[in-house]
């Protein structure tokens, strides 16, 4: 229970009420020595005494103990980046153990659990053996199941479903991924029109700035998705040279018009690598080389950005 702050809180609350240890002890029905031991971290009160203390100070037991089951977005982001940095500097097993301790501490903070799944997916390959890697993926899938079954936030549950489908692909069980995503990603579903409906709602409510901001964000994300889909289309239709060349030409124009190479180089280099492999597959060596040169230039730019 080293993450609790009961001793500090008890001392602070008693001082705020300008009480002596003896006065507080009389009210709670314990000795002055017991209060002293609690405040100096020598011991903790019995479970049945906690409701009396929280009632006396008019706070919840969680607040009395200093226990925070939920984390703010900023705290989640800080922990995520700290653990990601630790994976690059510390032994893998040590960082995994630390992340598992945090899961137990914040097991009801579903957004935190979601970010832990993302963290594990991004780093599980650092595990030394395949068995450990598969264990991590299975545990990550289990966290997704907890979010999906217990979290009442629809958006987060849908995101967890997407993550679980990604895990299925990493576990080489694509049919399970299909079952998870088939309805969720149905292009005919009303959910696919959510962006448009929200933009119109903002506009109708007179919230022009929010409508404008959401339009920009949504447009950018759809453009990135289009580039990602183009790379997938090249892989799927790789046996049709004319079709692939047209897809590459159109996508390159789109990248140039919106300067996606500067805004989101990660998606651009993935497309360029797939395009280079497609050209090579068709025997177009000159086009493949030119695409690889673009790929290396943008990869260098991306690496410079991360320094």
PDB file of C-alpha atoms in Angstrom:
ATOM      1  CA  UNK A   1       0.000   0.000   0.000  1.00  0.00           C
ATOM      2  CA  UNK A   2       2.945   2.314  -0.562  1.00  0.00           C
ATOM      3  CA  UNK A   3       0.967   4.265  -3.145  1.00  0.00           C
ATOM      4  CA  UNK A   4      -1.488   5.516  -0.471  1.00  0.00           C
ATOM      5  CA  UNK A   5      -1.076   8.816   1.343  1.00  0.00           C
ATOM      6  CA  UNK A   6      -3.175   8.096   4.423  1.00  0.00           C
ATOM      7  CA  UNK A   7      -0.576   9.267   6.956  1.00  0.00           C
ATOM      8  CA  UNK A   8       0.031  12.603   5.257  1.00  0.00           C
ATOM      9  CA  UNK A   9      -3.695  13.153   4.723  1.00  0.00           C
ATOM     10  CA  UNK A  10      -4.595  12.364   8.331  1.00  0.00           C
ATOM     11  CA  UNK A  11      -1.938  14.750   9.636  1.00  0.00           C
ATOM     12  CA  UNK A  12      -3.060  17.516   7.250  1.00  0.00           C
ATOM     13  CA  UNK A  13      -6.773  17.068   7.980  1.00  0.00           C
ATOM     14  CA  UNK A  14      -6.208  17.063  11.755  1.00  0.00           C
ATOM     15  CA  UNK A  15      -4.105  20.229  11.571  1.00  0.00           C
ATOM     16  CA  UNK A  16      -6.695  21.949   9.360  1.00  0.00           C
ATOM     17  CA  UNK A  17      -9.335  21.302  12.066  1.00  0.00           C
ATOM     18  CA  UNK A  18      -6.829  22.468  14.709  1.00  0.00           C
ATOM     19  CA  UNK A  19      -7.149  19.259  16.675  1.00  0.00           C
ATOM     20  CA  UNK A  20      -4.599  17.566  18.872  1.00  0.00           C
ATOM     21  CA  UNK A  21      -3.909  13.874  18.459  1.00  0.00           C
ATOM     22  CA  UNK A  22      -5.601  13.302  21.797  1.00  0.00           C
ATOM     23  CA  UNK A  23      -8.807  15.121  20.748  1.00  0.00           C
ATOM     24  CA  UNK A  24      -9.047  13.094  17.524  1.00  0.00           C
ATOM     25  CA  UNK A  25      -8.325   9.880  19.424  1.00  0.00           C
ATOM     26  CA  UNK A  26     -11.155  10.595  21.890  1.00  0.00           C
ATOM     27  CA  UNK A  27     -13.673  11.080  19.092  1.00  0.00           C
ATOM     28  CA  UNK A  28     -12.625   7.975  17.141  1.00  0.00           C
ATOM     29  CA  UNK A  29     -12.318   5.851  20.257  1.00  0.00           C
ATOM     30  CA  UNK A  30      -8.633   4.955  20.068  1.00  0.00           C
ATOM     31  CA  UNK A  31      -5.508   5.924  21.949  1.00  0.00           C
ATOM     32  CA  UNK A  32      -3.352   8.970  21.247  1.00  0.00           C
ATOM     33  CA  UNK A  33      -0.504   6.539  20.520  1.00  0.00           C
ATOM     34  CA  UNK A  34      -2.567   4.937  17.733  1.00  0.00           C
ATOM     35  CA  UNK A  35      -3.084   8.322  16.047  1.00  0.00           C
ATOM     36  CA  UNK A  36       0.646   9.006  16.353  1.00  0.00           C
ATOM     37  CA  UNK A  37       1.541   5.679  14.750  1.00  0.00           C
ATOM     38  CA  UNK A  38      -0.892   6.292  11.886  1.00  0.00           C
ATOM     39  CA  UNK A  39       0.569   9.715  11.168  1.00  0.00           C
ATOM     40  CA  UNK A  40       4.167   8.467  11.287  1.00  0.00           C
ATOM     41  CA  UNK A  41       3.475   5.467   9.010  1.00  0.00           C
ATOM     42  CA  UNK A  42       4.194   2.941  11.738  1.00  0.00           C
ATOM     43  CA  UNK A  43       0.790   1.291  11.312  1.00  0.00           C
ATOM     44  CA  UNK A  44      -2.622   1.624   9.641  1.00  0.00           C
ATOM     45  CA  UNK A  45      -6.042   1.692  11.301  1.00  0.00           C
ATOM     46  CA  UNK A  46      -8.378  -1.286  11.302  1.00  0.00           C
ATOM     47  CA  UNK A  47     -10.807  -1.427   8.391  1.00  0.00           C
ATOM     48  CA  UNK A  48     -13.830  -0.631  10.561  1.00  0.00           C
ATOM     49  CA  UNK A  49     -12.245   2.616  11.781  1.00  0.00           C
ATOM     50  CA  UNK A  50     -11.896   4.097   8.283  1.00  0.00           C
ATOM     51  CA  UNK A  51     -15.640   4.951   7.935  1.00  0.00           C
ATOM     52  CA  UNK A  52     -15.517   6.788  11.280  1.00  0.00           C
ATOM     53  CA  UNK A  53     -12.492   8.820  10.199  1.00  0.00           C
ATOM     54  CA  UNK A  54     -13.953   9.664   6.780  1.00  0.00           C
ATOM     55  CA  UNK A  55     -17.263  10.661   8.389  1.00  0.00           C
ATOM     56  CA  UNK A  56     -15.498  12.862  10.927  1.00  0.00           C
ATOM     57  CA  UNK A  57     -13.572  14.732   8.227  1.00  0.00           C
ATOM     58  CA  UNK A  58     -16.565  14.636   5.807  1.00  0.00           C
ATOM     59  CA  UNK A  59     -14.594  13.075   2.945  1.00  0.00           C
ATOM     60  CA  UNK A  60     -14.706   9.738   1.118  1.00  0.00           C
ATOM     61  CA  UNK A  61     -12.572   6.822   2.230  1.00  0.00           C
ATOM     62  CA  UNK A  62     -10.723   7.029  -1.107  1.00  0.00           C
ATOM     63  CA  UNK A  63      -9.846  10.670  -0.422  1.00  0.00           C
ATOM     64  CA  UNK A  64      -8.831   9.833   3.149  1.00  0.00           C
ATOM     65  CA  UNK A  65      -6.496   7.100   1.915  1.00  0.00           C
ATOM     66  CA  UNK A  66      -5.249   9.186  -0.978  1.00  0.00           C
ATOM     67  CA  UNK A  67      -6.323   6.500  -3.423  1.00  0.00           C
ATOM     68  CA  UNK A  68      -7.029   7.642  -6.987  1.00  0.00           C
ATOM     69  CA  UNK A  69      -8.700   4.914  -9.088  1.00  0.00           C
ATOM     70  CA  UNK A  70      -8.965   7.271 -12.066  1.00  0.00           C
ATOM     71  CA  UNK A  71      -6.252   9.161 -13.897  1.00  0.00           C
ATOM     72  CA  UNK A  72      -6.523  12.378 -15.872  1.00  0.00           C
ATOM     73  CA  UNK A  73      -5.646  12.445 -19.572  1.00  0.00           C
ATOM     74  CA  UNK A  74      -2.441  14.286 -18.721  1.00  0.00           C
ATOM     75  CA  UNK A  75      -1.449  11.674 -16.130  1.00  0.00           C
ATOM     76  CA  UNK A  76      -2.180   8.829 -18.557  1.00  0.00           C
ATOM     77  CA  UNK A  77      -0.094  10.524 -21.239  1.00  0.00           C
ATOM     78  CA  UNK A  78       2.776  11.094 -18.793  1.00  0.00           C
ATOM     79  CA  UNK A  79       2.796   7.474 -17.598  1.00  0.00           C
ATOM     80  CA  UNK A  80       2.603   6.176 -21.179  1.00  0.00           C
ATOM     81  CA  UNK A  81       5.591   8.227 -22.341  1.00  0.00           C
ATOM     82  CA  UNK A  82       7.545   7.351 -19.196  1.00  0.00           C
ATOM     83  CA  UNK A  83       7.013   3.609 -19.759  1.00  0.00           C
ATOM     84  CA  UNK A  84       7.752   3.907 -23.492  1.00  0.00           C
ATOM     85  CA  UNK A  85      11.014   5.656 -22.628  1.00  0.00           C
ATOM     86  CA  UNK A  86      11.815   2.965 -20.050  1.00  0.00           C
ATOM     87  CA  UNK A  87      11.409   0.253 -22.725  1.00  0.00           C
ATOM     88  CA  UNK A  88      14.295   1.867 -24.628  1.00  0.00           C
ATOM     89  CA  UNK A  89      16.575   2.143 -21.579  1.00  0.00           C
ATOM     90  CA  UNK A  90      15.711  -0.539 -19.026  1.00  0.00           C
ATOM     91  CA  UNK A  91      15.406  -4.343 -19.060  1.00  0.00           C
ATOM     92  CA  UNK A  92      12.180  -5.349 -20.824  1.00  0.00           C
ATOM     93  CA  UNK A  93      10.920  -7.601 -18.022  1.00  0.00           C
ATOM     94  CA  UNK A  94      11.380  -4.839 -15.422  1.00  0.00           C
ATOM     95  CA  UNK A  95       9.264  -2.398 -17.419  1.00  0.00           C
ATOM     96  CA  UNK A  96       6.586  -5.045 -18.018  1.00  0.00           C
ATOM     97  CA  UNK A  97       6.440  -5.737 -14.287  1.00  0.00           C
ATOM     98  CA  UNK A  98       6.040  -2.032 -13.564  1.00  0.00           C
ATOM     99  CA  UNK A  99       3.235  -1.712 -16.129  1.00  0.00           C
ATOM    100  CA  UNK A 100       1.450  -4.716 -14.597  1.00  0.00           C
ATOM    101  CA  UNK A 101       1.646  -3.108 -11.142  1.00  0.00           C
ATOM    102  CA  UNK A 102       0.068   0.043 -12.542  1.00  0.00           C
ATOM    103  CA  UNK A 103      -2.732  -2.020 -14.106  1.00  0.00           C
ATOM    104  CA  UNK A 104      -3.607  -3.457 -10.676  1.00  0.00           C
ATOM    105  CA  UNK A 105      -3.553   0.026  -9.178  1.00  0.00           C
ATOM    106  CA  UNK A 106      -5.788   1.588 -11.842  1.00  0.00           C
ATOM    107  CA  UNK A 107      -7.820  -1.442 -12.912  1.00  0.00           C
ATOM    108  CA  UNK A 108     -11.030   0.600 -13.114  1.00  0.00           C
ATOM    109  CA  UNK A 109      -9.481   3.391 -15.196  1.00  0.00           C
ATOM    110  CA  UNK A 110     -10.434   2.080 -18.626  1.00  0.00           C
ATOM    111  CA  UNK A 111      -8.688   4.785 -20.640  1.00  0.00           C
ATOM    112  CA  UNK A 112      -5.468   3.923 -18.844  1.00  0.00           C
ATOM    113  CA  UNK A 113      -5.942   0.214 -19.582  1.00  0.00           C
ATOM    114  CA  UNK A 114      -6.491   1.113 -23.241  1.00  0.00           C
ATOM    115  CA  UNK A 115      -3.177   2.987 -23.387  1.00  0.00           C
ATOM    116  CA  UNK A 116      -1.384   0.079 -21.720  1.00  0.00           C
ATOM    117  CA  UNK A 117      -2.696  -2.193 -24.500  1.00  0.00           C
ATOM    118  CA  UNK A 118      -1.338   0.274 -27.088  1.00  0.00           C
ATOM    119  CA  UNK A 119       1.985   0.337 -25.232  1.00  0.00           C
ATOM    120  CA  UNK A 120       2.241  -3.454 -25.183  1.00  0.00           C
ATOM    121  CA  UNK A 121       1.313  -3.795 -28.861  1.00  0.00           C
ATOM    122  CA  UNK A 122       4.057  -1.308 -29.734  1.00  0.00           C
ATOM    123  CA  UNK A 123       6.725  -3.067 -27.649  1.00  0.00           C
ATOM    124  CA  UNK A 124       5.842  -6.774 -27.277  1.00  0.00           C
ATOM    125  CA  UNK A 125       8.392  -7.723 -29.960  1.00  0.00           C
ATOM    126  CA  UNK A 126      11.160  -6.673 -27.551  1.00  0.00           C
ATOM    127  CA  UNK A 127      10.415  -9.769 -25.471  1.00  0.00           C
ATOM    128  CA  UNK A 128      13.203 -12.329 -25.858  1.00  0.00           C
ATOM    129  CA  UNK A 129      11.120 -15.366 -26.795  1.00  0.00           C
ATOM    130  CA  UNK A 130       7.960 -16.112 -28.764  1.00  0.00           C
ATOM    131  CA  UNK A 131       6.156 -17.613 -25.761  1.00  0.00           C
ATOM    132  CA  UNK A 132       6.564 -14.391 -23.781  1.00  0.00           C
ATOM    133  CA  UNK A 133       5.436 -12.349 -26.783  1.00  0.00           C
ATOM    134  CA  UNK A 134       2.275 -14.420 -27.156  1.00  0.00           C
ATOM    135  CA  UNK A 135       1.592 -14.153 -23.419  1.00  0.00           C
ATOM    136  CA  UNK A 136       1.762 -10.367 -23.626  1.00  0.00           C
ATOM    137  CA  UNK A 137      -0.606 -10.323 -26.594  1.00  0.00           C
ATOM    138  CA  UNK A 138      -3.041 -12.634 -24.773  1.00  0.00           C
ATOM    139  CA  UNK A 139      -2.940 -10.392 -21.695  1.00  0.00           C
ATOM    140  CA  UNK A 140      -3.499  -7.351 -23.890  1.00  0.00           C
ATOM    141  CA  UNK A 141      -6.530  -9.039 -25.446  1.00  0.00           C
ATOM    142  CA  UNK A 142      -7.803  -9.730 -21.928  1.00  0.00           C
ATOM    143  CA  UNK A 143      -7.559  -6.031 -21.056  1.00  0.00           C
ATOM    144  CA  UNK A 144      -9.513  -5.232 -24.225  1.00  0.00           C
ATOM    145  CA  UNK A 145     -12.207  -7.685 -23.118  1.00  0.00           C
ATOM    146  CA  UNK A 146     -12.433  -5.950 -19.732  1.00  0.00           C
ATOM    147  CA  UNK A 147     -12.883  -2.549 -21.381  1.00  0.00           C
ATOM    148  CA  UNK A 148     -15.486  -3.897 -23.820  1.00  0.00           C
ATOM    149  CA  UNK A 149     -17.529  -5.694 -21.141  1.00  0.00           C
ATOM    150  CA  UNK A 150     -17.314  -3.218 -18.242  1.00  0.00           C
ATOM    151  CA  UNK A 151     -16.773   0.265 -19.676  1.00  0.00           C
ATOM    152  CA  UNK A 152     -19.973   2.141 -20.445  1.00  0.00           C
ATOM    153  CA  UNK A 153     -18.290   4.532 -22.878  1.00  0.00           C
ATOM    154  CA  UNK A 154     -19.294   3.464 -26.396  1.00  0.00           C
ATOM    155  CA  UNK A 155     -16.431   5.187 -28.187  1.00  0.00           C
ATOM    156  CA  UNK A 156     -13.787   3.646 -25.945  1.00  0.00           C
ATOM    157  CA  UNK A 157     -15.399   0.203 -26.275  1.00  0.00           C
ATOM    158  CA  UNK A 158     -15.292   0.496 -30.072  1.00  0.00           C
ATOM    159  CA  UNK A 159     -11.630   1.552 -29.921  1.00  0.00           C
ATOM    160  CA  UNK A 160     -10.933  -1.473 -27.710  1.00  0.00           C
ATOM    161  CA  UNK A 161     -12.616  -3.703 -30.298  1.00  0.00           C
ATOM    162  CA  UNK A 162     -10.286  -2.286 -32.972  1.00  0.00           C
ATOM    163  CA  UNK A 163      -7.286  -2.970 -30.744  1.00  0.00           C
ATOM    164  CA  UNK A 164      -8.443  -6.523 -30.092  1.00  0.00           C
ATOM    165  CA  UNK A 165      -8.789  -7.091 -33.844  1.00  0.00           C
ATOM    166  CA  UNK A 166      -5.233  -5.797 -34.279  1.00  0.00           C
ATOM    167  CA  UNK A 167      -4.068  -8.266 -31.631  1.00  0.00           C
ATOM    168  CA  UNK A 168      -5.835 -11.074 -33.498  1.00  0.00           C
ATOM    169  CA  UNK A 169      -3.829 -10.189 -36.609  1.00  0.00           C
ATOM    170  CA  UNK A 170      -0.612 -10.244 -34.563  1.00  0.00           C
ATOM    171  CA  UNK A 171      -1.664 -13.656 -33.198  1.00  0.00           C
ATOM    172  CA  UNK A 172      -2.221 -14.873 -36.760  1.00  0.00           C
ATOM    173  CA  UNK A 173      -5.967 -15.352 -36.264  1.00  0.00           C
ATOM    174  CA  UNK A 174      -7.346 -13.133 -39.056  1.00  0.00           C
ATOM    175  CA  UNK A 175     -10.808 -14.758 -39.071  1.00  0.00           C
ATOM    176  CA  UNK A 176     -11.336 -13.576 -35.486  1.00  0.00           C
ATOM    177  CA  UNK A 177     -10.324 -10.067 -36.566  1.00  0.00           C
ATOM    178  CA  UNK A 178     -12.881 -10.221 -39.377  1.00  0.00           C
ATOM    179  CA  UNK A 179     -15.634 -11.251 -36.951  1.00  0.00           C
ATOM    180  CA  UNK A 180     -14.784  -8.363 -34.630  1.00  0.00           C
ATOM    181  CA  UNK A 181     -14.514  -5.671 -37.295  1.00  0.00           C
ATOM    182  CA  UNK A 182     -17.094  -6.697 -39.912  1.00  0.00           C
ATOM    183  CA  UNK A 183     -20.027  -4.881 -38.321  1.00  0.00           C
ATOM    184  CA  UNK A 184     -18.001  -2.158 -36.620  1.00  0.00           C
ATOM    185  CA  UNK A 185     -16.338  -1.037 -39.859  1.00  0.00           C
ATOM    186  CA  UNK A 186     -19.372  -1.477 -42.124  1.00  0.00           C
ATOM    187  CA  UNK A 187     -19.173   1.453 -44.602  1.00  0.00           C
ATOM    188  CA  UNK A 188     -22.975   1.360 -44.922  1.00  0.00           C
ATOM    189  CA  UNK A 189     -23.477   1.840 -41.190  1.00  0.00           C
ATOM    190  CA  UNK A 190     -24.885   5.128 -39.889  1.00  0.00           C
ATOM    191  CA  UNK A 191     -21.778   5.294 -37.683  1.00  0.00           C
ATOM    192  CA  UNK A 192     -19.714   6.079 -40.793  1.00  0.00           C
ATOM    193  CA  UNK A 193     -21.705   9.322 -41.107  1.00  0.00           C
ATOM    194  CA  UNK A 194     -21.005  10.394 -37.531  1.00  0.00           C
ATOM    195  CA  UNK A 195     -18.441  13.034 -38.537  1.00  0.00           C
ATOM    196  CA  UNK A 196     -20.806  14.701 -40.973  1.00  0.00           C
ATOM    197  CA  UNK A 197     -23.699  14.698 -38.490  1.00  0.00           C
ATOM    198  CA  UNK A 198     -21.562  16.209 -35.721  1.00  0.00           C
ATOM    199  CA  UNK A 199     -20.236  18.949 -38.017  1.00  0.00           C
ATOM    200  CA  UNK A 200     -23.772  19.880 -39.052  1.00  0.00           C
ATOM    201  CA  UNK A 201     -24.871  19.818 -35.412  1.00  0.00           C
ATOM    202  CA  UNK A 202     -22.062  22.191 -34.390  1.00  0.00           C
ATOM    203  CA  UNK A 203     -22.978  24.517 -37.252  1.00  0.00           C
ATOM    204  CA  UNK A 204     -26.719  24.440 -36.498  1.00  0.00           C
ATOM    205  CA  UNK A 205     -25.985  25.207 -32.835  1.00  0.00           C
ATOM    206  CA  UNK A 206     -24.021  28.306 -33.858  1.00  0.00           C
ATOM    207  CA  UNK A 207     -20.709  26.801 -32.696  1.00  0.00           C
ATOM    208  CA  UNK A 208     -18.805  27.827 -35.814  1.00  0.00           C
ATOM    209  CA  UNK A 209     -15.285  27.546 -34.379  1.00  0.00           C
ATOM    210  CA  UNK A 210     -15.891  23.990 -33.177  1.00  0.00           C
ATOM    211  CA  UNK A 211     -17.447  23.039 -36.509  1.00  0.00           C
ATOM    212  CA  UNK A 212     -14.454  24.493 -38.362  1.00  0.00           C
ATOM    213  CA  UNK A 213     -11.945  22.756 -36.087  1.00  0.00           C
ATOM    214  CA  UNK A 214     -13.692  19.403 -36.409  1.00  0.00           C
ATOM    215  CA  UNK A 215     -13.914  19.721 -40.195  1.00  0.00           C
ATOM    216  CA  UNK A 216     -10.153  20.258 -40.397  1.00  0.00           C
ATOM    217  CA  UNK A 217      -9.342  17.350 -38.103  1.00  0.00           C
ATOM    218  CA  UNK A 218     -11.806  15.012 -39.808  1.00  0.00           C
ATOM    219  CA  UNK A 219     -10.553  15.949 -43.280  1.00  0.00           C
ATOM    220  CA  UNK A 220      -6.951  15.333 -42.250  1.00  0.00           C
ATOM    221  CA  UNK A 221      -7.760  11.929 -40.745  1.00  0.00           C
ATOM    222  CA  UNK A 222      -9.725  10.891 -43.826  1.00  0.00           C
ATOM    223  CA  UNK A 223      -6.806  11.897 -46.050  1.00  0.00           C
ATOM    224  CA  UNK A 224      -4.420   9.796 -43.961  1.00  0.00           C
ATOM    225  CA  UNK A 225      -6.878   6.917 -44.144  1.00  0.00           C
ATOM    226  CA  UNK A 226      -7.059   7.285 -47.926  1.00  0.00           C
ATOM    227  CA  UNK A 227      -3.269   7.007 -48.225  1.00  0.00           C
ATOM    228  CA  UNK A 228      -3.271   3.955 -45.934  1.00  0.00           C
ATOM    229  CA  UNK A 229      -6.021   2.360 -48.009  1.00  0.00           C
ATOM    230  CA  UNK A 230      -4.078   3.062 -51.208  1.00  0.00           C
ATOM    231  CA  UNK A 231      -1.108   1.082 -49.852  1.00  0.00           C
ATOM    232  CA  UNK A 232      -3.435  -1.794 -48.943  1.00  0.00           C
ATOM    233  CA  UNK A 233      -5.059  -1.655 -52.384  1.00  0.00           C
ATOM    234  CA  UNK A 234      -1.658  -1.971 -54.054  1.00  0.00           C
ATOM    235  CA  UNK A 235      -0.939  -5.107 -52.032  1.00  0.00           C
ATOM    236  CA  UNK A 236      -4.355  -6.594 -52.824  1.00  0.00           C
ATOM    237  CA  UNK A 237      -4.336  -5.739 -56.551  1.00  0.00           C
ATOM    238  CA  UNK A 238      -0.617  -6.248 -57.125  1.00  0.00           C
ATOM    239  CA  UNK A 239      -1.308  -8.497 -60.137  1.00  0.00           C
ATOM    240  CA  UNK A 240      -2.795  -5.594 -62.135  1.00  0.00           C
ATOM    241  CA  UNK A 241       0.038  -3.241 -63.249  1.00  0.00           C
ATOM    242  CA  UNK A 242      -2.212  -0.671 -64.963  1.00  0.00           C
ATOM    243  CA  UNK A 243      -4.524  -0.389 -61.973  1.00  0.00           C
ATOM    244  CA  UNK A 244      -1.596  -0.086 -59.516  1.00  0.00           C
ATOM    245  CA  UNK A 245       0.105   2.623 -61.576  1.00  0.00           C
ATOM    246  CA  UNK A 246      -3.128   4.649 -61.607  1.00  0.00           C
ATOM    247  CA  UNK A 247      -3.518   4.266 -57.844  1.00  0.00           C
ATOM    248  CA  UNK A 248       0.089   5.385 -57.297  1.00  0.00           C
ATOM    249  CA  UNK A 249      -0.286   8.421 -59.576  1.00  0.00           C
ATOM    250  CA  UNK A 250      -3.511   9.557 -57.922  1.00  0.00           C
ATOM    251  CA  UNK A 251      -2.175   9.067 -54.396  1.00  0.00           C
ATOM    252  CA  UNK A 252       1.041  10.941 -55.162  1.00  0.00           C
ATOM    253  CA  UNK A 253      -0.990  13.894 -56.439  1.00  0.00           C
ATOM    254  CA  UNK A 254      -3.090  13.829 -53.281  1.00  0.00           C
ATOM    255  CA  UNK A 255       0.040  13.763 -51.103  1.00  0.00           C
ATOM    256  CA  UNK A 256       1.479  16.715 -53.012  1.00  0.00           C
ATOM    257  CA  UNK A 257      -1.696  18.820 -52.916  1.00  0.00           C
ATOM    258  CA  UNK A 258      -2.144  18.456 -49.154  1.00  0.00           C
ATOM    259  CA  UNK A 259       1.569  18.269 -48.278  1.00  0.00           C
ATOM    260  CA  UNK A 260       1.000  15.062 -46.376  1.00  0.00           C
ATOM    261  CA  UNK A 261       4.702  14.267 -46.594  1.00  0.00           C
ATOM    262  CA  UNK A 262       5.251  17.089 -44.109  1.00  0.00           C
ATOM    263  CA  UNK A 263       2.046  16.726 -42.100  1.00  0.00           C
ATOM    264  CA  UNK A 264       2.093  12.952 -41.651  1.00  0.00           C
ATOM    265  CA  UNK A 265       5.268  11.389 -43.100  1.00  0.00           C
ATOM    266  CA  UNK A 266       4.586   8.054 -41.384  1.00  0.00           C
ATOM    267  CA  UNK A 267       1.651   7.178 -43.623  1.00  0.00           C
ATOM    268  CA  UNK A 268       3.455   8.518 -46.701  1.00  0.00           C
ATOM    269  CA  UNK A 269       6.562   6.346 -46.268  1.00  0.00           C
ATOM    270  CA  UNK A 270       4.364   3.258 -45.753  1.00  0.00           C
ATOM    271  CA  UNK A 271       2.656   3.998 -49.064  1.00  0.00           C
ATOM    272  CA  UNK A 272       5.940   4.726 -50.858  1.00  0.00           C
ATOM    273  CA  UNK A 273       7.514   1.485 -49.652  1.00  0.00           C
ATOM    274  CA  UNK A 274       4.502  -0.503 -50.856  1.00  0.00           C
ATOM    275  CA  UNK A 275       4.557   1.403 -54.176  1.00  0.00           C
ATOM    276  CA  UNK A 276       8.270   0.633 -54.654  1.00  0.00           C
ATOM    277  CA  UNK A 277       7.661  -3.072 -53.995  1.00  0.00           C
ATOM    278  CA  UNK A 278       4.726  -3.032 -56.433  1.00  0.00           C
ATOM    279  CA  UNK A 279       6.829  -1.436 -59.187  1.00  0.00           C
ATOM    280  CA  UNK A 280       9.590  -3.974 -58.545  1.00  0.00           C
ATOM    281  CA  UNK A 281       7.035  -6.787 -58.729  1.00  0.00           C
ATOM    282  CA  UNK A 282       6.033  -5.520 -62.182  1.00  0.00           C
ATOM    283  CA  UNK A 283       9.639  -5.210 -63.348  1.00  0.00           C
ATOM    284  CA  UNK A 284       9.563  -1.377 -63.445  1.00  0.00           C
ATOM    285  CA  UNK A 285      13.037  -0.936 -61.963  1.00  0.00           C
ATOM    286  CA  UNK A 286      13.383   2.788 -62.727  1.00  0.00           C
ATOM    287  CA  UNK A 287      10.030   3.632 -61.085  1.00  0.00           C
ATOM    288  CA  UNK A 288      10.844   1.405 -58.131  1.00  0.00           C
ATOM    289  CA  UNK A 289      14.185   3.159 -57.605  1.00  0.00           C
ATOM    290  CA  UNK A 290      12.609   6.631 -57.815  1.00  0.00           C
ATOM    291  CA  UNK A 291       9.996   5.627 -55.268  1.00  0.00           C
ATOM    292  CA  UNK A 292      12.660   4.213 -52.955  1.00  0.00           C
ATOM    293  CA  UNK A 293      14.566   7.511 -53.169  1.00  0.00           C
ATOM    294  CA  UNK A 294      11.400   9.378 -52.121  1.00  0.00           C
ATOM    295  CA  UNK A 295      10.910   6.842 -49.350  1.00  0.00           C
ATOM    296  CA  UNK A 296      14.438   7.324 -47.968  1.00  0.00           C
ATOM    297  CA  UNK A 297      14.118  11.129 -48.122  1.00  0.00           C
ATOM    298  CA  UNK A 298      10.865  11.090 -46.159  1.00  0.00           C
ATOM    299  CA  UNK A 299      12.199   8.469 -43.749  1.00  0.00           C
ATOM    300  CA  UNK A 300      15.205  10.689 -43.045  1.00  0.00           C
ATOM    301  CA  UNK A 301      12.857  13.633 -42.468  1.00  0.00           C
ATOM    302  CA  UNK A 302      10.764  11.556 -40.053  1.00  0.00           C
ATOM    303  CA  UNK A 303      13.852  10.495 -38.102  1.00  0.00           C
ATOM    304  CA  UNK A 304      15.047  14.102 -37.865  1.00  0.00           C
ATOM    305  CA  UNK A 305      11.651  15.106 -36.490  1.00  0.00           C
ATOM    306  CA  UNK A 306      11.915  12.527 -33.709  1.00  0.00           C
ATOM    307  CA  UNK A 307      15.339  13.708 -32.523  1.00  0.00           C
TER     308      UNK A 307
END
